Amino acid sequence: AIYNACSLLCYRLGATANNIAKNPFQLISEAAMVKFFLSDKVCEAARLSVDIHASYGVMRDYPVERIYRDAIIAPQIEGINDVQKVIYANSLLR
């Protein structure tokens, strides 16, 4: 269900990008919503995979450790999730 939600949000963002001439502010708010939702779900999935692998999940011999490190840094690279929330909330208040 989460995979389908993420896919649909990405497709919706692509459709909004195609129609950017109609409302450019909608693209900014949609992108903020998608980045927040996806980064949150990626972190949740990575934490779950580390939990499943137990102590092997934090060993450098397994790819789960690298995936977890990449997942927890993604919200900082894409913009802090709180900022994404503010951008999306600002578009709702217009």
Short mmCIF file of C-alpha atoms in Angstrom, two decimals:
data_model
loop_
_atom_site.label_atom_id
_atom_site.label_comp_id
_atom_site.label_asym_id
_atom_site.label_seq_id
_atom_site.Cartn_x
_atom_site.Cartn_y
_atom_site.Cartn_z
CA ALA A 1 0.00 0.00 0.00
CA ILE A 2 2.86 2.40 0.80
CA TYR A 3 4.57 1.60 -2.50
CA ASN A 4 1.39 2.40 -4.40
CA ALA A 5 0.93 5.67 -2.52
CA CYS A 6 4.51 6.70 -3.28
CA SER A 7 4.11 5.81 -6.95
CA LEU A 8 0.87 7.71 -7.28
CA LEU A 9 2.34 10.79 -5.60
CA CYS A 10 5.28 10.76 -8.02
CA TYR A 11 2.98 10.38 -11.03
CA ARG A 12 0.80 13.20 -9.74
CA LEU A 13 3.87 15.41 -9.33
CA GLY A 14 4.89 14.63 -12.90
CA ALA A 15 1.43 15.54 -14.18
CA THR A 16 1.56 18.79 -12.21
CA ALA A 17 4.98 19.56 -13.71
CA ASN A 18 3.54 19.09 -17.19
CA ASN A 19 0.84 21.67 -16.41
CA ILE A 20 3.16 24.17 -14.72
CA ALA A 21 1.91 27.11 -16.81
CA LYS A 22 -1.48 26.94 -15.10
CA ASN A 23 -0.28 27.32 -11.50
CA PRO A 24 3.47 27.36 -10.73
CA PHE A 25 2.87 27.56 -6.96
CA GLN A 26 1.03 24.25 -7.07
CA LEU A 27 4.19 22.52 -8.34
CA ILE A 28 6.23 23.87 -5.43
CA SER A 29 3.70 22.72 -2.85
CA GLU A 30 3.22 19.30 -4.48
CA ALA A 31 7.00 18.76 -4.63
CA ALA A 32 7.33 19.67 -0.94
CA MET A 33 4.56 17.23 -0.02
CA VAL A 34 6.08 14.41 -2.08
CA LYS A 35 9.60 14.98 -0.72
CA PHE A 36 8.34 14.97 2.86
CA PHE A 37 6.21 11.86 2.45
CA LEU A 38 8.80 9.85 0.53
CA SER A 39 11.73 10.71 2.78
CA ASP A 40 9.65 9.78 5.82
CA LYS A 41 8.64 6.42 4.34
CA VAL A 42 12.18 5.63 3.16
CA CYS A 43 13.52 6.22 6.67
CA GLU A 44 10.77 4.05 8.12
CA ALA A 45 11.51 1.20 5.68
CA ALA A 46 15.27 1.41 6.31
CA ARG A 47 14.78 1.30 10.08
CA LEU A 48 12.52 -1.71 9.70
CA SER A 49 15.08 -3.51 7.55
CA VAL A 50 17.82 -2.85 10.13
CA ASP A 51 15.50 -4.19 12.83
CA ILE A 52 14.86 -7.32 10.79
CA HIS A 53 18.58 -7.94 10.24
CA ALA A 54 19.35 -7.27 13.93
CA SER A 55 23.09 -6.89 14.59
CA TYR A 56 23.92 -7.76 10.97
CA GLY A 57 21.98 -4.65 9.93
CA VAL A 58 24.70 -2.35 11.28
CA MET A 59 27.70 -4.27 9.93
CA ARG A 60 29.46 -2.80 6.90
CA ASP A 61 29.51 -6.26 5.27
CA TYR A 62 25.81 -6.02 4.48
CA PRO A 63 24.15 -3.49 2.15
CA VAL A 64 21.42 -2.79 4.72
CA GLU A 65 23.82 -0.61 6.69
CA ARG A 66 24.57 1.59 3.67
CA ILE A 67 20.90 1.84 2.77
CA TYR A 68 20.10 2.91 6.32
CA ARG A 69 22.85 5.56 6.32
CA ASP A 70 21.62 6.92 2.98
CA ALA A 71 18.01 6.93 4.16
CA ILE A 72 18.58 8.84 7.37
CA ILE A 73 20.61 11.55 5.62
CA ALA A 74 18.11 11.99 2.74
CA PRO A 75 15.78 14.39 4.60
CA GLN A 76 18.72 16.71 5.30
CA ILE A 77 19.87 16.61 1.68
CA GLU A 78 16.41 17.21 0.23
CA GLY A 79 15.59 19.90 2.77
CA ILE A 80 14.62 19.44 6.35
CA ASN A 81 11.17 17.87 6.66
CA ASP A 82 9.93 20.71 8.84
CA VAL A 83 10.70 23.18 6.05
CA GLN A 84 8.82 20.98 3.57
CA LYS A 85 5.83 20.99 5.91
CA VAL A 86 5.92 24.80 6.12
CA ILE A 87 6.07 25.13 2.33
CA TYR A 88 3.10 22.82 1.89
CA ALA A 89 1.11 24.48 4.69
CA ASN A 90 1.77 27.89 3.14
CA SER A 91 0.23 26.71 -0.11
CA LEU A 92 -2.83 25.45 1.73
CA LEU A 93 -3.34 28.83 3.38
CA ARG A 94 -3.33 30.79 0.10
#
